[in-house]
PDB file of C-alpha atoms in Angstrom:
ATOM      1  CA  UNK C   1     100.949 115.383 107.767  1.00 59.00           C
ATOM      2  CA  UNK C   2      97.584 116.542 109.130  1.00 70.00           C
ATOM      3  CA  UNK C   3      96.860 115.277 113.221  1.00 80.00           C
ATOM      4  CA  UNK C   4      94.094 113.068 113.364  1.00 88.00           C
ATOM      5  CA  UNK C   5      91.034 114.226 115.503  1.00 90.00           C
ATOM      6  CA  UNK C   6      91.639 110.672 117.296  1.00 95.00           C
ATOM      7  CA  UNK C   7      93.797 107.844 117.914  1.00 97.00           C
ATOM      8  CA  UNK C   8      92.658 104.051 119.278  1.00 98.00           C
ATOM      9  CA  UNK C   9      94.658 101.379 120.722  1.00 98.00           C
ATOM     10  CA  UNK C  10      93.928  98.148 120.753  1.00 98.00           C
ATOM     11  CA  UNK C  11      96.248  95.277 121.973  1.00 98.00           C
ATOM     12  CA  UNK C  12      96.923  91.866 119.754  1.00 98.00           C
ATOM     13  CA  UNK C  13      98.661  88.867 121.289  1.00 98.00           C
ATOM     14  CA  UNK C  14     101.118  87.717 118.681  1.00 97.00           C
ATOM     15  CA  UNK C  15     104.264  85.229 119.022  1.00 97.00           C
ATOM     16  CA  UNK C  16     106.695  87.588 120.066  1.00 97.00           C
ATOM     17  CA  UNK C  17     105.230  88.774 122.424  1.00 96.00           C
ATOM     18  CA  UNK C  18     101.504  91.382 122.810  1.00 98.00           C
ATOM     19  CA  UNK C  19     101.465  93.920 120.135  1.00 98.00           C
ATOM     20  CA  UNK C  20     100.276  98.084 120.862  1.00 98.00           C
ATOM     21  CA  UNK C  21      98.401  99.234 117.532  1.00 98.00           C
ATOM     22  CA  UNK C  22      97.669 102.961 117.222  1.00 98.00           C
ATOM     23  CA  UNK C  23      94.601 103.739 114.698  1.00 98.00           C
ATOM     24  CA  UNK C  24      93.129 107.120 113.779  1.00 96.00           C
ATOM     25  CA  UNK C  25      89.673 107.422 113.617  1.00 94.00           C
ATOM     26  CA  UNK C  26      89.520 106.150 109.880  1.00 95.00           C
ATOM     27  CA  UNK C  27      91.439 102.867 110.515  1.00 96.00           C
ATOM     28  CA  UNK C  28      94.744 103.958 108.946  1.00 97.00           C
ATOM     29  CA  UNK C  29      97.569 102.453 111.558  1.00 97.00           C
ATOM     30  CA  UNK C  30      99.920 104.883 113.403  1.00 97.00           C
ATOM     31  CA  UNK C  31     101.948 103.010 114.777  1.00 96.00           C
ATOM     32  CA  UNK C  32     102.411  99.627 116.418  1.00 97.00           C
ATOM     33  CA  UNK C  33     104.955  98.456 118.659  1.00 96.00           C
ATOM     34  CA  UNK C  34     105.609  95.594 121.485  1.00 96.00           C
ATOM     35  CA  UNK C  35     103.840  95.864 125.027  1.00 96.00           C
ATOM     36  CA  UNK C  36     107.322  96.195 126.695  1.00 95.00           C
ATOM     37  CA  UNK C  37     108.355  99.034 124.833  1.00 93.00           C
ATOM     38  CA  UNK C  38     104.962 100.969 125.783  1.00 94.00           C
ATOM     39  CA  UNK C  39     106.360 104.084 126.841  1.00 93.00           C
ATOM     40  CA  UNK C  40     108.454 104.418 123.568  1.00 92.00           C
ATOM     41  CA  UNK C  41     105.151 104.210 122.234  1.00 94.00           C
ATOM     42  CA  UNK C  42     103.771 106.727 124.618  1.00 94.00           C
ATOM     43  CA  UNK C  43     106.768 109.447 123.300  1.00 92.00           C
ATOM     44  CA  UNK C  44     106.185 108.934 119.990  1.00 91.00           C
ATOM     45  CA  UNK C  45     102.850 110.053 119.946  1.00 93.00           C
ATOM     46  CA  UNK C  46     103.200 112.547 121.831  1.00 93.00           C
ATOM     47  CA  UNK C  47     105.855 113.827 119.756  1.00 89.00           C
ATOM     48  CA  UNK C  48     103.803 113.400 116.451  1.00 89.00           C
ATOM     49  CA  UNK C  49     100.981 114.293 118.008  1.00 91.00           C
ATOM     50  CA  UNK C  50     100.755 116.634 120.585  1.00 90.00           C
ATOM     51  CA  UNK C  51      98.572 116.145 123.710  1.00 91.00           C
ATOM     52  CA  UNK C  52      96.484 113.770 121.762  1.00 91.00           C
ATOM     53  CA  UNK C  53      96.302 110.445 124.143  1.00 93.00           C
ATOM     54  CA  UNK C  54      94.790 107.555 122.066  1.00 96.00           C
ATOM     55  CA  UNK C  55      91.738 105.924 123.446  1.00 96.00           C
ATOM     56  CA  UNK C  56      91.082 102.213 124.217  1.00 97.00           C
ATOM     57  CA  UNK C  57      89.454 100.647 121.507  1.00 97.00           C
ATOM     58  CA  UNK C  58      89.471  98.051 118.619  1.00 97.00           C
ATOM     59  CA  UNK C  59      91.764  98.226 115.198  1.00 97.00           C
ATOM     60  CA  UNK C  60      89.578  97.749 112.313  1.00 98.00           C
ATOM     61  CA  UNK C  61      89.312  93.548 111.617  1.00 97.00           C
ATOM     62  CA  UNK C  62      91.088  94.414 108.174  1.00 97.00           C
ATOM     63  CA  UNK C  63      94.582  95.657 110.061  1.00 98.00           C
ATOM     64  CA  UNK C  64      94.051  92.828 113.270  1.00 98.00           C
ATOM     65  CA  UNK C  65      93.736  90.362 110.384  1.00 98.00           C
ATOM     66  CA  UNK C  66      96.575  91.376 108.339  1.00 98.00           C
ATOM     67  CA  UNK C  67      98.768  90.863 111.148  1.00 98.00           C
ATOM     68  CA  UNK C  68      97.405  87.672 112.261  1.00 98.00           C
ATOM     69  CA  UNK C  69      97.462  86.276 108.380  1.00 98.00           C
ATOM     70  CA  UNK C  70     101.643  87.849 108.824  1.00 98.00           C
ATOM     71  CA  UNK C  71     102.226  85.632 111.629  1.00 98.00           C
ATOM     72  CA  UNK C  72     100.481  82.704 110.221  1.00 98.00           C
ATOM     73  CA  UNK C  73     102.995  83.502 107.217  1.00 97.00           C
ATOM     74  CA  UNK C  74     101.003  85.559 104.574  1.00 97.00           C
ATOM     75  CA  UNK C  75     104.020  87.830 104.641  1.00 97.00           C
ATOM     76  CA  UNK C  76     102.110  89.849 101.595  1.00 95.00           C
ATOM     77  CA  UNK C  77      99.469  90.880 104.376  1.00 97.00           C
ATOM     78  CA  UNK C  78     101.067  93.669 105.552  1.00 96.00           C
ATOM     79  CA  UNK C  79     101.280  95.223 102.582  1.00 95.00           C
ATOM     80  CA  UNK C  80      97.064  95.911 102.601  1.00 96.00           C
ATOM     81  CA  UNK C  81      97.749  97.428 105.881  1.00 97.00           C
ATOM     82  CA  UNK C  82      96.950 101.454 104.857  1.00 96.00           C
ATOM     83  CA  UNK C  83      99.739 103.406 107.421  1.00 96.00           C
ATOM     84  CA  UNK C  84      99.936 107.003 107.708  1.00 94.00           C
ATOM     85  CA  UNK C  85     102.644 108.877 110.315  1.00 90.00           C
ATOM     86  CA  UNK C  86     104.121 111.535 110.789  1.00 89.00           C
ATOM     87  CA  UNK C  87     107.314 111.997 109.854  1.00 90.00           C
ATOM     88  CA  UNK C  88     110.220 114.340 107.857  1.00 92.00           C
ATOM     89  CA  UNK C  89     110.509 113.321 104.277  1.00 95.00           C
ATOM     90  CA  UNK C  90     113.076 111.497 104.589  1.00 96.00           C
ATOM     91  CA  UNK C  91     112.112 109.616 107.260  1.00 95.00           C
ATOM     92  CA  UNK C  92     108.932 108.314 105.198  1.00 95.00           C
ATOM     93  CA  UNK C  93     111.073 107.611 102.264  1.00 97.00           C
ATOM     94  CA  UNK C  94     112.918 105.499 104.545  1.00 97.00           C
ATOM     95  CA  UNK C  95     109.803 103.822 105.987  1.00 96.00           C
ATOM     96  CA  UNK C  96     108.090 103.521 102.442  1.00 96.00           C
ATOM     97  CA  UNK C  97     111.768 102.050 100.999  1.00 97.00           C
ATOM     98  CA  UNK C  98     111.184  99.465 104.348  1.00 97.00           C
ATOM     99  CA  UNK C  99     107.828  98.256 102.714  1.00 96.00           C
ATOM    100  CA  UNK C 100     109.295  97.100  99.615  1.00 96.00           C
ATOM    101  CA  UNK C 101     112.003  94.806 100.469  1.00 96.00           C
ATOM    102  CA  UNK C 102     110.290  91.660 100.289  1.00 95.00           C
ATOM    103  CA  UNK C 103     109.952  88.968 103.219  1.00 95.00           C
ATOM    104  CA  UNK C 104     112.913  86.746 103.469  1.00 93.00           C
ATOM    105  CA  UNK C 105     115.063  89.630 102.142  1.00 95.00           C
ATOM    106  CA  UNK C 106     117.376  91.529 103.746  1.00 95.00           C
ATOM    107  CA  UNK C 107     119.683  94.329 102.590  1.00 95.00           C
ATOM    108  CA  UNK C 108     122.013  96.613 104.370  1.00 94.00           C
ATOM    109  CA  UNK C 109     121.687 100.397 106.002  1.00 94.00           C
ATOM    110  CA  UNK C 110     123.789 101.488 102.650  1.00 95.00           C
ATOM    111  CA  UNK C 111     121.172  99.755 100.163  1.00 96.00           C
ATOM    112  CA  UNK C 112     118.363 101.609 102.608  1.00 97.00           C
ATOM    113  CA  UNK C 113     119.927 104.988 102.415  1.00 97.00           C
ATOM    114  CA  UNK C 114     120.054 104.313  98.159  1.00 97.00           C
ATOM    115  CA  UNK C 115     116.389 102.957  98.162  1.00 97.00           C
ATOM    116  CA  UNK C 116     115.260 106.044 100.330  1.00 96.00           C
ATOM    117  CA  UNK C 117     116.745 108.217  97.591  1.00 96.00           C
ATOM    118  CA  UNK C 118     120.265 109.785  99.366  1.00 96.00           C
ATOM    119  CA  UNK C 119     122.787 107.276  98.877  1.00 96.00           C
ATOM    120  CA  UNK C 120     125.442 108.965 101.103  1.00 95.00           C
ATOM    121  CA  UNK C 121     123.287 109.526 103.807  1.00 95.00           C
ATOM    122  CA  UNK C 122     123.764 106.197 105.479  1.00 94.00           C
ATOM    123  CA  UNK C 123     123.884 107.211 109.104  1.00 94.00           C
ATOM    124  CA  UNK C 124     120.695 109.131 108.473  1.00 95.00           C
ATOM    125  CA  UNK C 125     119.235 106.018 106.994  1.00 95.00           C
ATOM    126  CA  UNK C 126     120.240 104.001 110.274  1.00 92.00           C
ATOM    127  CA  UNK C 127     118.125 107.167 112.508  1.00 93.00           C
ATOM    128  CA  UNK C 128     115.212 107.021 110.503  1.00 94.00           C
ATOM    129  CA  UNK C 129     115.216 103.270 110.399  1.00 93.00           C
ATOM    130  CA  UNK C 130     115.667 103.137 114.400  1.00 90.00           C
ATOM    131  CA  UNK C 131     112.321 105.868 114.592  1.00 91.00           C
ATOM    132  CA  UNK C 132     110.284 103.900 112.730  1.00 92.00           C
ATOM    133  CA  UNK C 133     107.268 103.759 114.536  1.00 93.00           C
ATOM    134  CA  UNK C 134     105.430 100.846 112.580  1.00 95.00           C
ATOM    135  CA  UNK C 135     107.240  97.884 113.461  1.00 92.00           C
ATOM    136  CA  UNK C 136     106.867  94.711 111.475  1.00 95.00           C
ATOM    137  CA  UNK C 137     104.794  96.724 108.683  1.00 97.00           C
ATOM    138  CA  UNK C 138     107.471  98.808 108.051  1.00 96.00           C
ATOM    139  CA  UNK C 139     109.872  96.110 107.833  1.00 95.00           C
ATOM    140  CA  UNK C 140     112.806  97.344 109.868  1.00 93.00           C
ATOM    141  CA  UNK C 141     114.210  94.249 111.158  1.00 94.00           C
ATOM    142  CA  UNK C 142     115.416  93.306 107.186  1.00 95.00           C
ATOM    143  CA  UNK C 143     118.181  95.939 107.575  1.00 94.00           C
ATOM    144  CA  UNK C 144     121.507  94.312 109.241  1.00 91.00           C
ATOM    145  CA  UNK C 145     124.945  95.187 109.151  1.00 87.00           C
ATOM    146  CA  UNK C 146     127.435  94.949 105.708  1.00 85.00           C
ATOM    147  CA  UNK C 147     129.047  92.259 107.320  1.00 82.00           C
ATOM    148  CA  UNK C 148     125.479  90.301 107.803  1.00 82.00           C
ATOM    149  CA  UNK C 149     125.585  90.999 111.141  1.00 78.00           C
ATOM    150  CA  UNK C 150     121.816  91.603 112.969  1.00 83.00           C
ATOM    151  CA  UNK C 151     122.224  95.054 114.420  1.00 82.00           C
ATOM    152  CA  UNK C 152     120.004  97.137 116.576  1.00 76.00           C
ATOM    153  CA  UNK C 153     116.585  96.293 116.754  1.00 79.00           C
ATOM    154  CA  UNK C 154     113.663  98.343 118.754  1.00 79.00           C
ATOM    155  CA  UNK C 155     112.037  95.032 119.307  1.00 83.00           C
ATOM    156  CA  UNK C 156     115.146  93.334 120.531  1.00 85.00           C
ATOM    157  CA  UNK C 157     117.526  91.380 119.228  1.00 89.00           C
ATOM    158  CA  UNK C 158     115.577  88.003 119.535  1.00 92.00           C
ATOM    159  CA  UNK C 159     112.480  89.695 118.317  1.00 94.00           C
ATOM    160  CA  UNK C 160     114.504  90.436 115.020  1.00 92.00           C
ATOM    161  CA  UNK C 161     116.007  87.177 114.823  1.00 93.00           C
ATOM    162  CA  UNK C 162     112.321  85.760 114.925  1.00 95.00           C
ATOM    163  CA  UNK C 163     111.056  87.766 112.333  1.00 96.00           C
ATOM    164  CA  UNK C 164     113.772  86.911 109.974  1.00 95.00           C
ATOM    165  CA  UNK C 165     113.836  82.996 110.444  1.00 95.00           C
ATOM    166  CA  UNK C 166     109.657  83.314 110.899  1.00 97.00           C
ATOM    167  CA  UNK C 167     110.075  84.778 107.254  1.00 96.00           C
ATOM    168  CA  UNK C 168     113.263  82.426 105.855  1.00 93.00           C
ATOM    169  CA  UNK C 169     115.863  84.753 105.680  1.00 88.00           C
ATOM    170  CA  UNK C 170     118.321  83.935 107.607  1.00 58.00           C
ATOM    171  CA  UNK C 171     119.777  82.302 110.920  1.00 49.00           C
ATOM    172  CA  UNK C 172     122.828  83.608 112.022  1.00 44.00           C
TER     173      UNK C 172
END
């Protein structure tokens, strides 16, 4: 994937806490992620893109919107959010199999690692889920455990919890 010539952030309060949302220059999101994980953030884009720093600036309405309409519960917002990152293959099959499982769904690291096309490679799966750098609109938090168990989450624990009662899925 091609570097953008610029990146924007803007900052969104939301329930859980302020959101960080990394736009290029033609309003495709880059990432997002919570205000206390900022410099996770800050290594991911350096990573993905170089000694690009992002600007201060506003997300186009249509993303700010999206989320706001998410947390309102339009759940089907975030899927006219337009996302581009960088990424290996696999890890945007992973990321692109996160956008399709539905709100209130959840399904396991094994099911991910199937939906992302390498059925065996579960623990990869897991890795690529865990560097996913567009929280909530890459769905990450509906992966738990086989045993139903919530596991890891970037966001926290009670972030992921949250997200899945804010959406119906499940309390544990």
């Amino acid at each position: 994937m091609s570097r953008p010539a610029r990146l924007i952030l803007d900052r969104q309060p939301s329930p859980i806490g302020e959101l960080l949302i990394v736009t290029d220059g033609a309003g495709v999101l880059r990432a997002l992620d919570f205000h206390d994980y900022e410099h996770r953030l800050d290594r991911l884009l350096k990573t993905h893109y170089g000694p690009l720093r992002p600007d201060a600036g506003s997300a186009p309405a249509a993303i700010s919107d999206a989320l706001e309409a998410y947390f309102d519960g339009e759940f089907a917002a975030l899927n006219t959010i337009p996302w581009a990152t960088n990424g290996t293959a696999f890890q945007h099959a992973v990321w692109t199999a996160l956008t399709q499982i539905p709100a209130g769904e959840t399904i396991t690291y094994s099911e991910l690692a199937r939906r992302a096309g390498r059925p065996a490679a579960i623990r990869a799966a897991g890795h690529a889920n865990g560097a996913n750098p567009l929280s909530i609109v890459a769905p990450c938090h509906r992966v738990i455990g086989m045993d139903g168990a919530l596991t890891g989450y970037g966001g926290g624990i009670e972030r992921k919890r949250w997200l899945l009662a804010h959406e119906g899925a499940r309390r544990d």
